[in-house]
Short mmCIF file of C-alpha atoms and ligand atoms in Angstrom, two decimals:
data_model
loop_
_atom_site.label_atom_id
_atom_site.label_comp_id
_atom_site.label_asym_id
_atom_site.label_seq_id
_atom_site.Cartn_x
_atom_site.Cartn_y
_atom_site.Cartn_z
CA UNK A 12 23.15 16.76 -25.02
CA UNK A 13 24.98 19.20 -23.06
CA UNK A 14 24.87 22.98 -24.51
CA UNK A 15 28.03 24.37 -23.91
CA UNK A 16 28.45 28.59 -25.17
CA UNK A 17 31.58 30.10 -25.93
CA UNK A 18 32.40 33.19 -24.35
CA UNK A 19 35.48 35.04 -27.04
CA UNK A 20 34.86 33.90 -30.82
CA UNK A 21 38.67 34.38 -31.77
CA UNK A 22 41.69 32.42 -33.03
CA UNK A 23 40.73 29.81 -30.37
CA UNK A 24 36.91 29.98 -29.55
CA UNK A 25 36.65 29.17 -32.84
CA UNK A 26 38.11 26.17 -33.05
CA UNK A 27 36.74 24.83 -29.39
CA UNK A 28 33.31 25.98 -30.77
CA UNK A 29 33.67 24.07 -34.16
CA UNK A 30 35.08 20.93 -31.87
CA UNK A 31 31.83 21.17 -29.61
CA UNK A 32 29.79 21.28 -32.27
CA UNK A 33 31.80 18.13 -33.90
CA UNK A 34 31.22 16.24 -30.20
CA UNK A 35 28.24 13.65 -30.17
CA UNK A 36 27.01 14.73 -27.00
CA UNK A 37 27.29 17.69 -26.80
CA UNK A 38 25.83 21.28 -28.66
CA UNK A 39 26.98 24.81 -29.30
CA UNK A 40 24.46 26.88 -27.70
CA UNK A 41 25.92 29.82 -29.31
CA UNK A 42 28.79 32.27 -28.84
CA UNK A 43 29.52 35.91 -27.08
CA UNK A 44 32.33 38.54 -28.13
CA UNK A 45 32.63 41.76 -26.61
CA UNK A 46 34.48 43.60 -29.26
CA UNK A 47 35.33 42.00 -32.70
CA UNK A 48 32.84 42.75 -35.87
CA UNK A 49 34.57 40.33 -37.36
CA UNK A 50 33.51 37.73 -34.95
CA UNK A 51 29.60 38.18 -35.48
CA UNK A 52 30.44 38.35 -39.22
CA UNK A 53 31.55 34.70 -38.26
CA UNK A 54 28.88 33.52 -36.16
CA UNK A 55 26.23 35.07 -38.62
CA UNK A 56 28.35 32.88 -41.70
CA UNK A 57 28.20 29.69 -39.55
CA UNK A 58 24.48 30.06 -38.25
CA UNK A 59 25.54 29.83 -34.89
CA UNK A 60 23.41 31.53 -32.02
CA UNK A 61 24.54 35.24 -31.19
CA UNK A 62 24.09 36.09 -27.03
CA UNK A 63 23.49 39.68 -26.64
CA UNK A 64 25.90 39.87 -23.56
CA UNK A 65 27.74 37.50 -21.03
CA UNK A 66 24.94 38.25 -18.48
CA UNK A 67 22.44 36.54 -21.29
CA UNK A 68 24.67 33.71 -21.29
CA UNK A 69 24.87 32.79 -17.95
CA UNK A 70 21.32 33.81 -17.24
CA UNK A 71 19.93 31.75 -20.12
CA UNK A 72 18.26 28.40 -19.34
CA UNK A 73 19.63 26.94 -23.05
CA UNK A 74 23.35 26.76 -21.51
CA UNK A 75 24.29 24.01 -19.26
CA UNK A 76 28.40 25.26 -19.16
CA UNK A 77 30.62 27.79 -20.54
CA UNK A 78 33.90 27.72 -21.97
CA UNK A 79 35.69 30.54 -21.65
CA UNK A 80 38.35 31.71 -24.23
CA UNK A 81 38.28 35.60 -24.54
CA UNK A 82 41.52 37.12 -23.51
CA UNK A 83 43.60 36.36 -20.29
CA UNK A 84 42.41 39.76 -18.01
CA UNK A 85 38.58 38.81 -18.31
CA UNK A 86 39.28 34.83 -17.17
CA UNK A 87 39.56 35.23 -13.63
CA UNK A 88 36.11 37.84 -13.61
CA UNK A 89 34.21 35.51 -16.36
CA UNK A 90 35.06 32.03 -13.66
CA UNK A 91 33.68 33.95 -10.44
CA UNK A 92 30.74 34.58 -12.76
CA UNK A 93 30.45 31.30 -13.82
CA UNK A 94 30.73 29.46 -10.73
CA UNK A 95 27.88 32.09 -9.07
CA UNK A 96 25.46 31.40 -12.10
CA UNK A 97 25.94 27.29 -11.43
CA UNK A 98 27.11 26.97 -15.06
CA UNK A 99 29.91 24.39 -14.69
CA UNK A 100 33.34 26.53 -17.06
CA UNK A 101 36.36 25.40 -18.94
CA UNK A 102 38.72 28.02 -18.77
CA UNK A 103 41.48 29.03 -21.51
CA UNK A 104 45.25 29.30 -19.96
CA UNK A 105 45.91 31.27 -17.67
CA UNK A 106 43.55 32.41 -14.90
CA UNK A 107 45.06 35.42 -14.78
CA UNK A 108 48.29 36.90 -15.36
CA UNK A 109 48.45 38.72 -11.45
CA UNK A 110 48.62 35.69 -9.05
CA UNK A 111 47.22 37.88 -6.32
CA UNK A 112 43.96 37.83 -8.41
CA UNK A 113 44.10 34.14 -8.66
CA UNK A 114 44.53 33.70 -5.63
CA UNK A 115 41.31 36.48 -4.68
CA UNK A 116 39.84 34.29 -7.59
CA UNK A 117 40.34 30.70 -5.50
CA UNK A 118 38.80 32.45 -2.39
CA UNK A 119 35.75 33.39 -4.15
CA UNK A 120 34.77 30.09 -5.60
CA UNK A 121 35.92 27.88 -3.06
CA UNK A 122 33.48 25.34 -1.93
CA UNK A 123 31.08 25.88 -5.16
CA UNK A 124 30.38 22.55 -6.37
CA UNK A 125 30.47 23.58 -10.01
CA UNK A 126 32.76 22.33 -11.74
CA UNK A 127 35.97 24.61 -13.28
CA UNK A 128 38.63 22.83 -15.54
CA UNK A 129 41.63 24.20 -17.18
CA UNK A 130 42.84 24.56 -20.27
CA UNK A 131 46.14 23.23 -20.47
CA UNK A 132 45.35 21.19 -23.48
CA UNK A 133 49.03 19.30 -23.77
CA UNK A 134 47.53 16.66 -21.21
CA UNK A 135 45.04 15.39 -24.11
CA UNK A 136 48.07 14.68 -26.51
CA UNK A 137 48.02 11.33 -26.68
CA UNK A 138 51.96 11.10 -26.84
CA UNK A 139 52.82 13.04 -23.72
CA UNK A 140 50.02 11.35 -21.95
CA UNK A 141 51.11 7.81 -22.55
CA UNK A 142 54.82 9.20 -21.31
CA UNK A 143 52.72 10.06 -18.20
CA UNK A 144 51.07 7.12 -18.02
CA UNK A 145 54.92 5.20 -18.84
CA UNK A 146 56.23 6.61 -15.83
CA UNK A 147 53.28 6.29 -13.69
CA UNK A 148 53.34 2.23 -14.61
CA UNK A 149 56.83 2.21 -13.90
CA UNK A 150 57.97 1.22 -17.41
CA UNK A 151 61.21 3.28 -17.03
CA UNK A 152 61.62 2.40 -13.46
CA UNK A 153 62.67 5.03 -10.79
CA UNK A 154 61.99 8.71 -12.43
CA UNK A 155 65.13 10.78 -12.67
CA UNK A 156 64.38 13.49 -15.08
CA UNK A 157 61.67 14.94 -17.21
CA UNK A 158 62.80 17.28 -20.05
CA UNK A 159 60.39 19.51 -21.96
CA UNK A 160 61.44 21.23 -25.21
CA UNK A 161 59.01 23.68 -26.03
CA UNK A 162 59.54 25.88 -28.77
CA UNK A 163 57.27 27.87 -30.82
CA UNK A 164 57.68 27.96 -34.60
CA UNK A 165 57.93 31.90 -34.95
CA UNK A 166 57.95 35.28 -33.01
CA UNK A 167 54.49 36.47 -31.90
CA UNK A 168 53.11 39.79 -33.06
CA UNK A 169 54.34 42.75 -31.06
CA UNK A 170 50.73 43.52 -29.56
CA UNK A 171 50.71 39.70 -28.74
CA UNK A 172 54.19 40.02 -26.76
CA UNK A 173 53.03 43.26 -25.18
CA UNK A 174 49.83 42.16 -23.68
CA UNK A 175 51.67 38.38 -22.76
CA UNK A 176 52.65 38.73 -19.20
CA UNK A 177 56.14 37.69 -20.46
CA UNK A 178 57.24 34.40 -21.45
CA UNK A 179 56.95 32.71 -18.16
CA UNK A 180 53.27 32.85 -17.41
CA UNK A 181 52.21 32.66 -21.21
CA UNK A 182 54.10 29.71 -22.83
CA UNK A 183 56.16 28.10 -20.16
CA UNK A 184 53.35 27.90 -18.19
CA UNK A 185 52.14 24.70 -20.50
CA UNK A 186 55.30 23.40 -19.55
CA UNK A 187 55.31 23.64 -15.91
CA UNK A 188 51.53 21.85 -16.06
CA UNK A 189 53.55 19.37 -17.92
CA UNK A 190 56.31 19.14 -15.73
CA UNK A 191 53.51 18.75 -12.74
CA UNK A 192 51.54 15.99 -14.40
CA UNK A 193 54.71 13.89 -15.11
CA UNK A 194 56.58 14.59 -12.04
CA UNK A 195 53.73 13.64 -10.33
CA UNK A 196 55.21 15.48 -7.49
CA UNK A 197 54.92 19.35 -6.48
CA UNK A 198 58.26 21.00 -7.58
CA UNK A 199 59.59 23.01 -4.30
CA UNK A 200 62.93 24.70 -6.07
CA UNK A 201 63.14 26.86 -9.37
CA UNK A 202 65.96 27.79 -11.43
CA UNK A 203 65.80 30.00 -14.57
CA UNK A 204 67.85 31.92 -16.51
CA UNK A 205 66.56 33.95 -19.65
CA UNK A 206 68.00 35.77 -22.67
CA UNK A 207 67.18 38.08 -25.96
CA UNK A 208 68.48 35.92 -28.85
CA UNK A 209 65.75 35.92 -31.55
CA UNK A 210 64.98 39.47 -31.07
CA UNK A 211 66.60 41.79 -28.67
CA UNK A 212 65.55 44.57 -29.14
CA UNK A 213 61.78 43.70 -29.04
CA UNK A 214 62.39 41.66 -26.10
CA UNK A 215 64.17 44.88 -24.08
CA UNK A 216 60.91 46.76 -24.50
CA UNK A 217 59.38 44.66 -22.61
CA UNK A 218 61.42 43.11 -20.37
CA UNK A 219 60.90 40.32 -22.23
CA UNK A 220 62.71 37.29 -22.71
CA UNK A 221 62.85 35.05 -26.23
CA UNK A 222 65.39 32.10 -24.90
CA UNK A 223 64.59 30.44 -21.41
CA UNK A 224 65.41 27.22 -19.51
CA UNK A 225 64.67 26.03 -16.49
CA UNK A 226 65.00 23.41 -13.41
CA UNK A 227 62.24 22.78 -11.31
CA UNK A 228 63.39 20.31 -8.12
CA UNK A 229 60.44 18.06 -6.53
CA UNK A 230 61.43 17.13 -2.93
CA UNK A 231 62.10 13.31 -3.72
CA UNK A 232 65.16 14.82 -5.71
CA UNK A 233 63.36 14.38 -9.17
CA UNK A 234 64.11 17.14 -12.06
CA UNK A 235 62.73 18.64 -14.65
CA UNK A 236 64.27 20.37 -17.48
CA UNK A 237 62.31 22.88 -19.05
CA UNK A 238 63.84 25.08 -22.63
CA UNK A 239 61.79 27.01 -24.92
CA UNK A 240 62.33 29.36 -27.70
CA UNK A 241 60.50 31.87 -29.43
CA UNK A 242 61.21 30.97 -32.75
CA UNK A 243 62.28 27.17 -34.33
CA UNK A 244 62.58 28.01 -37.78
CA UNK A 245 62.42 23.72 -38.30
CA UNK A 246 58.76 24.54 -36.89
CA UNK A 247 56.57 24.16 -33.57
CA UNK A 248 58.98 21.80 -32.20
CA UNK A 249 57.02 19.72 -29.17
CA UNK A 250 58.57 17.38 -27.01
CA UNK A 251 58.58 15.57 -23.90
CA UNK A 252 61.25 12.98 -22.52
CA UNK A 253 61.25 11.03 -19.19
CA UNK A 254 64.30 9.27 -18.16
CA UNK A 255 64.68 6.60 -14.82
CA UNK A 256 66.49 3.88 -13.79
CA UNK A 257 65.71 1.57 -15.96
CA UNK A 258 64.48 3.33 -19.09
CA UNK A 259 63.18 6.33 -20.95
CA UNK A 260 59.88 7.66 -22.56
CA UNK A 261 60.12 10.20 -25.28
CA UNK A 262 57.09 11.63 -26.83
CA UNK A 263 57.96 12.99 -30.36
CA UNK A 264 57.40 15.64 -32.47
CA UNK A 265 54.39 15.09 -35.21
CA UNK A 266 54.47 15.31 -38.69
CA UNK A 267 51.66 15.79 -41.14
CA UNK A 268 52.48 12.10 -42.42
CA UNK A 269 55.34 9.26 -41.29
CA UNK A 270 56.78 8.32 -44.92
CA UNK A 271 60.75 8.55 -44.80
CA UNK A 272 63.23 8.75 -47.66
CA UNK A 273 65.85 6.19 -47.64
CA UNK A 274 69.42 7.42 -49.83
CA UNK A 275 72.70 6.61 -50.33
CA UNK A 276 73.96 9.12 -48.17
CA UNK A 277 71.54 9.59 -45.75
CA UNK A 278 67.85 8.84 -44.33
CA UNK A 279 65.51 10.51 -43.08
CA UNK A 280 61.88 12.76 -43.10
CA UNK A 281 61.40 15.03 -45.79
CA UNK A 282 58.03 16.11 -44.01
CA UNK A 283 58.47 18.89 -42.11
CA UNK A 284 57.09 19.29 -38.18
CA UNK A 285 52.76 20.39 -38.00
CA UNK A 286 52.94 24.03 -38.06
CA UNK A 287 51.20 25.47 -34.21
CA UNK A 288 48.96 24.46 -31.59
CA UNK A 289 45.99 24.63 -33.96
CA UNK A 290 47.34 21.39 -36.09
CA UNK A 291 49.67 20.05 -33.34
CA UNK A 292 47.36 20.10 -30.74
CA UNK A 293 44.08 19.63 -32.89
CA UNK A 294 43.10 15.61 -31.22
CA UNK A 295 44.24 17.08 -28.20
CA UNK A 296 41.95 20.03 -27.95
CA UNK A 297 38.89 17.55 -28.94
CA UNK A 298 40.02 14.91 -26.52
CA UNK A 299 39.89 18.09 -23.79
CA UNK A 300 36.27 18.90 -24.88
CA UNK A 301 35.68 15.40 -24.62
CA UNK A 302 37.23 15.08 -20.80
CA UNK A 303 35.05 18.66 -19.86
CA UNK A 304 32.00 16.86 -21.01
CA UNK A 305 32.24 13.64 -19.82
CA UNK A 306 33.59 15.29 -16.40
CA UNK A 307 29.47 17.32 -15.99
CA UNK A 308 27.56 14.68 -17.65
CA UNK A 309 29.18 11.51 -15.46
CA UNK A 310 30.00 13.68 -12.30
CA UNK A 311 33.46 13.37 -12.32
CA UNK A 312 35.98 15.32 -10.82
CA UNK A 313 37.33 17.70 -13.42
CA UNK A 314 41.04 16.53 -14.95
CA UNK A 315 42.41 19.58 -14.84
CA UNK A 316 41.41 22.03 -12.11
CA UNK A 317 41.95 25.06 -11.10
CA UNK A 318 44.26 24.24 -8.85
CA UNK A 319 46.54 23.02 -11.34
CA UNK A 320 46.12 26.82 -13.03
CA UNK A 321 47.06 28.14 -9.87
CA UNK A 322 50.32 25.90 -8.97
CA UNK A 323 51.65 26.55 -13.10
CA UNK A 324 51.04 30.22 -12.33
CA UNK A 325 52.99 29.71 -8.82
CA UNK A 326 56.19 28.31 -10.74
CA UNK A 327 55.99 30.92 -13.69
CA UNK A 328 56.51 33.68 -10.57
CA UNK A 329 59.24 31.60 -9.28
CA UNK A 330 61.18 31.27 -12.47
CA UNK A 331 60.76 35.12 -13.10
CA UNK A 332 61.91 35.85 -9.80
CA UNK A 333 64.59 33.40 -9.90
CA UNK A 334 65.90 35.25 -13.79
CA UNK A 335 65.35 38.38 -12.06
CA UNK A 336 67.68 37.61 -8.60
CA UNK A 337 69.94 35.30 -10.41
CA UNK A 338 69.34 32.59 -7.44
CA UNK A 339 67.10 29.08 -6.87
CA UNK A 340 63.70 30.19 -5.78
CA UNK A 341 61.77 28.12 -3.66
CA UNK A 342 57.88 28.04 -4.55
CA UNK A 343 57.21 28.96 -0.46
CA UNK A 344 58.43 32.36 -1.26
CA UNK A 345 55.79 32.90 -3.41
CA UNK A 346 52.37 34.17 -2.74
N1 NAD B 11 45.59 26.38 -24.78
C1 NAD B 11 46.35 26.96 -25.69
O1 NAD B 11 47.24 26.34 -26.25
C2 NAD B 11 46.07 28.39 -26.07
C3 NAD B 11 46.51 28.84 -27.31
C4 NAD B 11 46.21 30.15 -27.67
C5 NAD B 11 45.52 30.99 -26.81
N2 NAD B 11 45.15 30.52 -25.59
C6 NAD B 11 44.42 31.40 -24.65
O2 NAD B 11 43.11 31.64 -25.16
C7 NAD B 11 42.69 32.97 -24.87
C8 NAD B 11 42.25 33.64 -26.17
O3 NAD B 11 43.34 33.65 -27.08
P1 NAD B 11 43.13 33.94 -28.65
O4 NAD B 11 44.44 33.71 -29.27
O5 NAD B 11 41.93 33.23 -29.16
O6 NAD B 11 42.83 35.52 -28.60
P2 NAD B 11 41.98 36.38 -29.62
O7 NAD B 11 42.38 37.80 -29.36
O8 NAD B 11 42.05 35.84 -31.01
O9 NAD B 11 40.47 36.16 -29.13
C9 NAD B 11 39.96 36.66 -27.92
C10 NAD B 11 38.53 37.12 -28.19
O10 NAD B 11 37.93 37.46 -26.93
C11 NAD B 11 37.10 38.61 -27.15
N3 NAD B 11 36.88 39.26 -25.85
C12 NAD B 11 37.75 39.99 -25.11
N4 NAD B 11 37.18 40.36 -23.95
C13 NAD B 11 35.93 39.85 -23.95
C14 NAD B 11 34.86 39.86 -23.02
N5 NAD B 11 34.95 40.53 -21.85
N6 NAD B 11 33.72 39.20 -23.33
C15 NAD B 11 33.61 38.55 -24.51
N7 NAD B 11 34.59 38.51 -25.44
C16 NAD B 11 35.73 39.15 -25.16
C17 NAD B 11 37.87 39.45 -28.17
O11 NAD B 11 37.06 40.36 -28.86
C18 NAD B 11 38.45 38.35 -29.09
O12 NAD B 11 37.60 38.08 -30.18
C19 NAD B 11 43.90 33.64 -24.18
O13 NAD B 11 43.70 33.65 -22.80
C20 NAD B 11 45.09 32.76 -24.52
O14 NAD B 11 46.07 32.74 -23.51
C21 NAD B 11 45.40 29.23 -25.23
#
């Protein structure tokens, strides 16, 4: 059994603590929050274990790993700690929103041997994998293009949009993992533009942007496509497309069930698309426990590294600085 402990009970250490606890071989060795009473009101309901502090956690001999998912400014600090107490760490998206302290974060743990994964859960949907694995195969022959419509089903809460980073590093940034682990390639050129459609004003304050696309060019000449919105009101609308020579792969949008009405005028679902990450992503945030686990326990390489967090975070400065200079940006200029 491998005793994992969750470091941030909120929206999403709960539900990675509940999957741990679901996984056969592994255990919740209990939970740490910093600030929210309503999070030990939670543990304390649930009977799970209550550390004191994050130095309990990594000092206690009842935790083989961590998983971190308290908010984005304590990752990169929580990893270094992680890595120094031996306790191999699953990290939430993103390292860090500065990627000068990723990078200062890299330096510090390179060469550890413990093992550091990232979050970027969309890799354990079993859809956009198997469009990975299509291309990979060479099902749709030469790759051309990868498009990636990512569009969340509502505007966050202001506090949420203040404390984001922007819409680069916080949502694209799934994509651009996405765009790496199809491509297959390291995308060398970035072009973005961004606008304030849903909500303007909101999106002024903070130099925000609701509406985004863009192009990322590997060197072989491949593309991807990349458009998200703040707010689908159809729902959390999740897809991802690869198009070659002789074919395409399209991994769809999910519905709660598959049964279609048939009429005289038309056809179609009457279910509507699975609301958020939460119920879209639910098998896929399981399967990712399931590929941190089985990475420690069989001494595998982890399947997404930290690496990977810090190339994402690489293209999400790219595409900012490519919406803020109106120009292609090539990923050397960064960093
Ligand atoms: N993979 C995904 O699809 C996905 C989705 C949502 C959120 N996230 C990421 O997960 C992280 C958490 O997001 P959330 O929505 O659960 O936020 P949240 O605010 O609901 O929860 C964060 C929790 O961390 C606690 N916390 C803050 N600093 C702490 C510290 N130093 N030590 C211990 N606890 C601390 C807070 O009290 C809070 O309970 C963020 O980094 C976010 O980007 C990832």
């Amino acid at each position: 059994m491998l005793r994992i402990a969750v470091l941030g009970f909120g929206r999403i250490g709960r539900m990675h603590a509940s999957n741990i606890a679901a996984h056969p071989q592994a255990a919740l060795a209990g939970v740490f929050d910093a600030h929210e009473a309503a999070a030990d009101e939670v543990a304390e309901r649930l009977g799970v274990r209550k550390f004191p502090s994050v130095a309990a956690v990594f000092a206690s001999s009842e935790v083989d790993a961590v998983l971190i998912a308290t908010s984005t400014p304590t990752h990169a600090d929580l990893v270094e700690q992680a890595v120094a107490a031996g306790k191999p760490v699953l990290c939430e998206k993103p390292i860090d929103l500065s990627f000068a302290r990723v990078e200062a974060c890299a330096q510090k743990i390179a060469g550890a041997a413990t093992p550091v994964m990232l979050g970027f859960v969309r890799r354990f949907d079993a859809g956009h994998r198997a469009v990975r694995d299509a291309v990979h195969a060479g099902a749709i022959g030469d790759l051309h293009q990868v498009v990636i419509t990512s569009r969340d089903p509502g505007m966050a809460p202001t506090a949420y949009i203040e404390a984001s980073g922007g819409i680069f590093r916080d949502m694209t940034i799934h994509d651009f993992d996405m765009a790496r682990f199809v491509l297959g390639e390291e995308p060398t050129e970035v072009t973005a533009v961004g606008s304030r459609l849903v909500d303007p004003e909101l999106m002024a304050r903070y130099e925000d942007w609701d509406t985004v696309s863009v192009v990322l060019k590997a060197p072989s000449g491949r593309q991807c496509i990349i458009n998200n919105s703040r707010r689908a009101v159809f729902g959390y609308d999740q897809r991802v497309e690869a198009f070659g020579s002789a074919g395409m792969a399209i991994s769809e949008n999910r519905r709660p069930h598959m049964m279609t009405i048939h009429g005289a005028t038309a056809t179609g679902s009457g279910a509507p698309l699975l609301n958020f990450f939460i119920d879209r992503y639910a098998e896929a945030f399981a399967a990712e426990i399931g590929a941190f686990v089985d990475a420690i326990e069989k001494g595998w390489p982890a399947e997404v590294g930290f690496e990977d967090g810090r190339r994402a975070l690489l293209l999400a400065e790219a595409a900012i600085r490519a919406v803020a200079e109106g120009r292609t940006v090539r990923t050397s200029e960064i960093g």
